[in-house]
XYZ file of C-alpha atoms in Angstrom:
454
model
C 80.399 31.346 213.076
C 82.900 34.114 213.707
C 84.107 32.672 217.009
C 84.294 29.152 215.582
C 86.311 30.422 212.613
C 88.739 32.246 214.900
C 89.213 29.118 217.018
C 89.916 27.006 213.917
C 92.452 29.558 212.692
C 94.187 29.798 216.080
C 94.426 26.008 216.485
C 98.013 24.929 215.935
C 99.250 28.436 215.158
C 101.958 28.083 217.803
C 103.527 25.042 216.102
C 104.268 26.500 212.646
C 107.489 28.334 211.885
C 107.021 31.854 210.659
C 107.849 32.541 207.031
C 110.207 35.113 205.564
C 107.269 37.452 204.941
C 106.096 37.081 208.522
C 109.587 37.929 209.711
C 109.366 41.104 207.627
C 106.238 42.026 209.590
C 108.012 41.297 212.867
C 111.023 43.370 211.829
C 108.825 46.315 210.817
C 106.487 46.200 213.809
C 109.328 46.094 216.345
C 110.637 49.497 215.231
C 109.744 52.803 216.762
C 107.070 54.899 215.087
C 109.799 57.046 213.545
C 111.698 53.941 212.429
C 108.583 52.461 210.863
C 107.971 55.697 208.961
C 111.584 55.671 207.746
C 111.232 52.066 206.537
C 107.969 52.875 204.709
C 109.779 55.496 202.651
C 112.042 52.802 201.191
C 110.173 49.492 201.145
C 106.704 48.072 201.883
C 105.194 51.536 202.241
C 101.806 50.246 201.088
C 101.784 47.922 204.117
C 102.228 50.828 206.515
C 98.650 50.691 207.933
C 99.069 46.998 208.760
C 102.581 47.447 210.137
C 101.376 50.357 212.292
C 98.595 48.182 213.703
C 101.030 45.354 214.422
C 103.408 47.864 216.042
C 100.689 48.562 218.610
C 99.747 44.881 218.903
C 103.317 43.900 219.763
C 103.196 46.157 222.810
C 101.262 43.331 224.502
C 103.528 40.447 223.552
C 105.522 38.717 220.836
C 104.618 35.062 221.367
C 103.978 33.280 218.101
C 100.280 32.629 218.735
C 99.832 36.268 219.766
C 101.452 37.551 216.572
C 99.035 35.446 214.532
C 95.914 36.187 216.552
C 94.911 39.335 214.566
C 94.759 37.332 211.330
C 92.699 34.659 213.096
C 90.277 37.316 214.350
C 90.066 38.789 210.842
C 89.205 35.298 209.581
C 86.415 35.108 212.165
C 85.080 38.496 211.068
C 85.125 37.382 207.431
C 83.285 34.166 208.304
C 80.591 36.060 210.235
C 80.087 38.524 207.381
C 79.942 35.703 204.833
C 77.233 34.010 206.900
C 75.182 37.206 207.049
C 75.716 38.062 203.392
C 74.684 34.537 202.393
C 71.573 34.918 204.543
C 70.692 38.171 202.801
C 71.329 36.764 199.335
C 69.370 33.561 199.921
C 68.748 32.153 203.414
C 70.346 31.465 206.785
C 71.302 27.879 205.803
C 73.040 29.276 202.705
C 75.024 31.702 204.843
C 76.012 29.046 207.362
C 77.027 26.638 204.583
C 79.116 29.303 202.836
C 80.800 30.300 206.076
C 81.545 26.665 206.934
C 83.108 26.062 203.533
C 85.241 29.182 203.959
C 86.464 28.315 207.443
C 87.641 24.831 206.536
C 89.557 25.730 203.379
C 93.313 25.132 203.852
C 94.061 28.495 202.220
C 91.935 30.260 204.831
C 93.699 28.482 207.688
C 97.052 29.385 206.137
C 96.272 33.095 205.983
C 94.421 32.937 209.280
C 97.771 31.946 210.808
C 99.856 34.307 208.697
C 101.379 37.445 210.214
C 100.475 39.402 207.085
C 97.474 41.454 206.023
C 95.800 39.018 203.604
C 93.187 37.745 206.077
C 92.306 41.391 206.713
C 91.980 41.980 202.963
C 89.537 39.076 202.610
C 87.469 40.329 205.553
C 87.442 43.874 204.142
C 86.352 42.565 200.725
C 83.369 40.838 202.324
C 82.606 43.935 204.382
C 82.611 46.158 201.289
C 80.266 43.772 199.459
C 78.025 43.475 202.503
C 77.880 47.272 202.777
C 77.074 47.562 199.063
C 74.239 45.069 199.428
C 72.711 47.030 202.291
C 73.114 50.355 200.486
C 71.348 49.014 197.380
C 68.726 46.690 198.835
C 67.931 48.737 201.947
C 67.876 52.306 200.598
C 65.761 53.509 203.534
C 68.649 53.044 205.972
C 70.600 56.211 206.701
C 74.276 56.441 205.895
C 74.387 53.347 203.689
C 76.711 54.883 201.109
C 78.921 56.447 203.752
C 79.355 52.990 205.268
C 80.208 51.619 201.844
C 82.840 54.350 201.388
C 84.336 53.507 204.777
C 84.474 49.794 203.909
C 86.212 50.554 200.603
C 88.706 52.775 202.435
C 89.474 49.907 204.828
C 89.879 47.540 201.885
C 92.535 49.741 200.300
C 94.425 49.953 203.585
C 94.661 46.175 203.990
C 96.235 45.256 200.670
C 96.323 47.462 197.571
C 95.475 44.738 195.062
C 92.377 43.779 197.048
C 90.811 46.901 195.517
C 90.491 44.915 192.275
C 87.407 43.350 193.882
C 85.651 46.676 193.223
C 85.709 45.928 189.498
C 83.036 43.301 190.194
C 80.940 45.866 192.082
C 81.127 48.284 189.146
C 80.359 45.640 186.536
C 77.326 44.204 188.315
C 75.772 47.548 189.182
C 76.436 48.998 185.699
C 74.685 46.014 184.125
C 71.642 45.662 186.365
C 71.190 48.758 188.565
C 72.511 51.587 186.462
C 70.486 54.144 188.356
C 72.443 53.376 191.532
C 75.723 54.489 189.956
C 75.017 58.152 190.689
C 75.295 57.382 194.422
C 77.717 54.494 194.256
C 80.491 56.130 192.217
C 81.091 59.084 194.563
C 81.122 56.744 197.577
C 83.536 54.379 195.842
C 85.763 57.248 194.701
C 85.919 58.676 198.210
C 86.703 55.258 199.684
C 89.458 54.652 197.133
C 91.463 57.714 198.183
C 93.570 55.874 200.834
C 94.077 52.914 198.506
C 95.164 55.223 195.685
C 97.767 56.774 197.979
C 99.138 53.378 198.960
C 99.103 52.286 195.307
C 101.278 55.265 194.344
C 103.609 54.519 197.253
C 103.834 50.877 196.218
C 104.496 51.763 192.578
C 107.345 54.057 193.585
C 108.838 51.229 195.644
C 108.304 48.529 193.026
C 112.008 47.653 193.208
C 111.064 45.734 196.355
C 109.056 43.237 194.296
C 111.498 42.959 191.392
C 111.743 39.254 192.249
C 108.232 38.622 190.859
C 108.311 36.823 187.512
C 106.117 37.718 184.561
C 103.023 35.491 184.866
C 102.011 33.124 182.109
C 98.630 31.528 181.364
C 99.495 28.785 183.833
C 98.474 31.029 186.732
C 94.830 30.524 185.754
C 95.212 26.746 185.755
C 96.630 27.117 189.274
C 93.600 29.063 190.561
C 91.961 26.031 192.215
C 95.081 25.444 194.303
C 95.449 29.174 194.959
C 91.900 29.587 196.237
C 91.546 26.254 198.017
C 95.035 25.848 199.412
C 95.398 22.388 197.873
C 94.491 21.129 194.419
C 91.858 18.744 195.778
C 90.133 21.292 198.027
C 90.321 23.895 195.286
C 88.732 21.733 192.618
C 85.898 20.724 194.936
C 85.374 24.396 195.764
C 85.401 25.317 192.066
C 82.819 22.668 191.190
C 80.485 23.853 193.950
C 80.983 27.502 192.978
C 80.141 26.755 189.344
C 77.060 24.837 190.459
C 75.970 27.792 192.578
C 76.499 30.126 189.653
C 74.399 27.981 187.318
C 71.601 27.476 189.843
C 71.313 31.167 190.664
C 71.234 32.238 187.017
C 67.742 30.746 186.794
C 66.427 33.480 189.065
C 66.144 36.833 187.324
C 66.045 38.703 190.648
C 69.499 37.397 191.543
C 71.290 38.522 188.372
C 72.993 41.506 189.989
C 74.439 39.475 192.844
C 75.288 36.449 190.714
C 77.249 38.712 188.388
C 78.927 40.386 191.338
C 79.970 37.094 192.931
C 81.255 35.745 189.623
C 83.172 38.944 188.949
C 84.548 38.978 192.494
C 85.920 35.483 191.970
C 87.337 35.945 188.475
C 88.118 39.592 187.719
C 90.938 40.236 190.260
C 93.265 37.512 188.894
C 92.517 38.586 185.301
C 93.177 42.244 186.110
C 96.302 41.421 188.098
C 97.543 39.401 185.136
C 96.847 42.344 182.842
C 98.605 44.826 185.139
C 101.636 42.554 185.191
C 101.946 42.693 181.411
C 101.078 46.369 181.054
C 103.093 47.904 183.909
C 105.277 45.574 185.949
C 105.047 41.946 187.142
C 102.824 41.939 190.236
C 101.015 38.590 190.034
C 101.508 36.568 193.214
C 98.990 33.955 194.326
C 98.415 35.485 197.742
C 97.469 38.807 196.156
C 94.174 37.262 194.990
C 93.241 35.685 198.324
C 90.502 38.307 198.744
C 88.532 36.441 196.038
C 88.108 33.292 198.165
C 84.956 34.501 200.006
C 83.170 34.773 196.650
C 83.855 31.108 195.908
C 82.656 30.146 199.375
C 79.423 32.133 198.951
C 78.697 30.515 195.595
C 79.456 27.093 197.098
C 77.083 27.764 199.991
C 74.319 28.782 197.608
C 74.859 25.576 195.636
C 74.712 23.401 198.749
C 71.322 24.694 199.895
C 69.878 24.088 196.429
C 70.556 20.369 196.780
C 68.286 17.884 198.595
C 69.108 17.909 202.289
C 70.807 14.516 202.420
C 72.841 15.223 199.306
C 73.795 18.690 200.607
C 75.034 17.197 203.882
C 77.051 14.615 201.967
C 78.524 17.294 199.700
C 79.461 19.480 202.670
C 81.148 16.572 204.455
C 82.993 15.751 201.232
C 84.142 19.360 200.942
C 85.458 19.367 204.503
C 87.157 15.998 203.965
C 88.836 17.329 200.818
C 90.353 20.136 202.858
C 91.455 18.011 205.832
C 94.879 16.932 204.476
C 95.676 20.538 203.666
C 94.481 21.679 207.087
C 96.903 19.271 208.732
C 99.683 20.173 206.326
C 99.621 23.936 206.991
C 99.982 23.165 210.701
C 103.234 21.246 210.230
C 106.341 23.016 211.487
C 107.297 23.894 207.897
C 103.706 24.611 206.830
C 104.692 28.167 205.853
C 107.702 26.896 203.850
C 110.511 28.256 206.048
C 111.544 26.311 209.130
C 113.552 28.541 211.447
C 113.119 26.301 214.529
C 114.713 23.362 212.696
C 117.590 25.565 211.515
C 118.118 26.737 215.095
C 118.073 23.155 216.394
C 120.661 22.120 213.800
C 123.020 24.980 214.613
C 122.619 25.119 218.374
C 122.753 21.319 218.637
C 126.059 21.065 216.765
C 127.797 24.319 217.685
C 131.025 24.316 219.695
C 132.553 27.170 221.689
C 134.337 29.552 219.308
C 132.125 28.729 216.306
C 130.964 31.589 214.098
C 127.746 32.053 212.173
C 127.291 34.099 208.987
C 124.269 34.683 206.777
C 123.872 34.589 203.013
C 120.973 36.993 203.555
C 121.279 39.173 206.629
C 117.470 39.363 207.105
C 117.571 35.673 208.108
C 118.841 36.862 211.489
C 115.346 38.035 212.445
C 114.046 34.480 212.353
C 117.131 32.850 213.853
C 117.231 35.319 216.738
C 113.490 35.020 217.332
C 113.714 31.239 217.721
C 117.338 30.816 218.846
C 118.414 33.861 220.769
C 121.521 33.257 222.866
C 121.992 29.639 221.785
C 123.547 30.622 218.439
C 127.296 30.869 217.677
C 129.119 34.203 217.501
C 127.605 36.486 214.871
C 130.936 37.840 213.672
C 129.624 40.119 210.891
C 126.876 41.877 212.822
C 127.646 45.501 213.693
C 124.277 46.487 215.197
C 121.425 44.518 216.721
C 118.935 46.903 215.061
C 118.041 46.281 211.408
C 118.930 48.868 208.783
C 116.520 51.846 208.780
C 115.717 51.458 205.082
C 115.373 47.655 204.788
C 114.909 44.374 206.632
C 118.640 43.619 206.460
C 121.155 44.157 209.247
C 124.338 46.247 209.069
C 127.363 43.998 208.644
C 131.124 44.259 208.478
C 132.531 44.369 204.967
C 135.804 42.641 205.910
C 134.496 39.083 206.040
C 137.973 37.532 205.971
C 139.106 39.531 208.979
C 135.916 38.658 210.861
C 136.560 34.951 210.330
C 140.268 35.122 211.106
C 141.130 32.509 213.691
C 137.791 30.721 213.413
C 138.020 26.998 212.753
C 134.308 26.329 212.176
C 131.719 28.534 210.513
C 127.977 27.961 210.227
C 126.462 29.477 207.063
C 122.767 30.014 206.359
C 121.124 31.086 203.138
C 117.707 30.891 201.566
C 117.023 28.189 198.991
C 118.390 24.762 198.133
C 122.050 23.812 198.097
C 123.126 22.686 194.634
C 126.769 21.830 194.167
C 128.965 24.818 193.491
C 126.480 27.320 194.879
C 127.956 30.780 195.347
C 126.931 32.753 198.419
C 127.689 36.284 197.276
C 130.572 38.012 199.048
C 131.038 35.036 201.387
C 132.139 32.732 198.588
C 135.753 33.934 198.148
C 136.352 33.782 201.896
C 134.852 30.322 202.322
C 137.216 28.902 199.711
C 139.639 28.523 202.581
C 137.138 26.212 204.310
C 135.710 22.788 203.542
C 131.977 22.204 203.658
C 131.630 19.218 205.974
C 127.869 19.022 206.589
C 124.793 20.443 204.918
C 121.101 20.401 205.816
C 117.895 21.742 204.304
C 115.271 23.302 206.583
C 111.744 23.860 205.318
C 110.045 23.387 201.983
C 111.104 24.871 198.687
C 112.714 27.324 198.701
C 113.310 26.880 202.428
C 116.757 27.441 203.908
C 120.123 25.720 203.758
C 122.338 25.284 206.817
C 125.953 24.342 206.189
C 128.942 23.778 208.427
C 132.373 24.804 207.092
C 135.710 23.917 208.698
C 139.264 24.989 207.887
């Protein structure tokens, strides 16, 4: 199952434009070790373990499929662990069904092709639960709790908010295996040390996520789409997960693991919502992706409880529900931004002597990755290396002087292009120009490309 899942995740990964977040990974991973450490002291410090790994990975290439391969492999690891955990909880068919459901969810394909750490977080969440199962149900094995501690440590290094999955571990064990707590709590505490460090680092750099809005109750109504990748796939997944939950509740022996799976699915978004209102807004859909394996496991358990013909029909229906989303995430703008289209627009219409300026200097990373030498003169750029403390590039402050003598200027910024839009410090200068053409590249928010002439 692991190899099949990796192949599914890799398929089409070379056709999809990288997103703004993926470009942040590329910008960070390209730096020297010292430069990466300097960046981590200002922004995205909690992603340092992932960025450090990608720094080493980029030594072997920077092709788009290669950049995304680690996430695809992590998806394969998660699928294999889900299959084995499902086998341990119920049977081999249950594990295979759960793994199949997981692999063909559009959300899993999205993160399996995403140059970010969320696929790793999902895999680490399954690994921690798998290790907990073995430590509890196979007490005769040596080192079970040490392995659990190591899995928890890995979880905290993938994505800080993935540690919220541990709330489900605590709840289930406290309710049904209280005697295990004396061994579980020290192992969990030890494993949480790295995650606690990254949490403190992230809290001190919370200015970097000041763009996150305070979540409202609507985020819970959006959970099916968040977990499934599309509303249709998510609702089918939710129905199957609820069915699995109800079927397993009949068996007294399964209460611990039913509670754990339910808590794994539901507690992280609730806790993330609570943290947003108590401390600072931190609720973003992708931060709860580590809950998706729990839904898949419950769905797999539900499928094997059905008559064989009905189970096969339900599985085919589940895969069919995810197919439109699977195709959609593999479109060129499947990750919202569309840098290749922006490059085609600019390079296809540029004339000798044209200039290009950016409403957000970090956009250069994507334009240079896909466009390189085919772009107009970057008149504001003062260094090809990004700023040590951010993903932006150092630029000239005298925009008017930089554009002196230029008849045509290409301008890029993130978002739509409503009439009268102001582009920060560029706006006063561009009043001397007329906007003659405008294009939108990617999905909302996407990017706007505009051509200005004197």
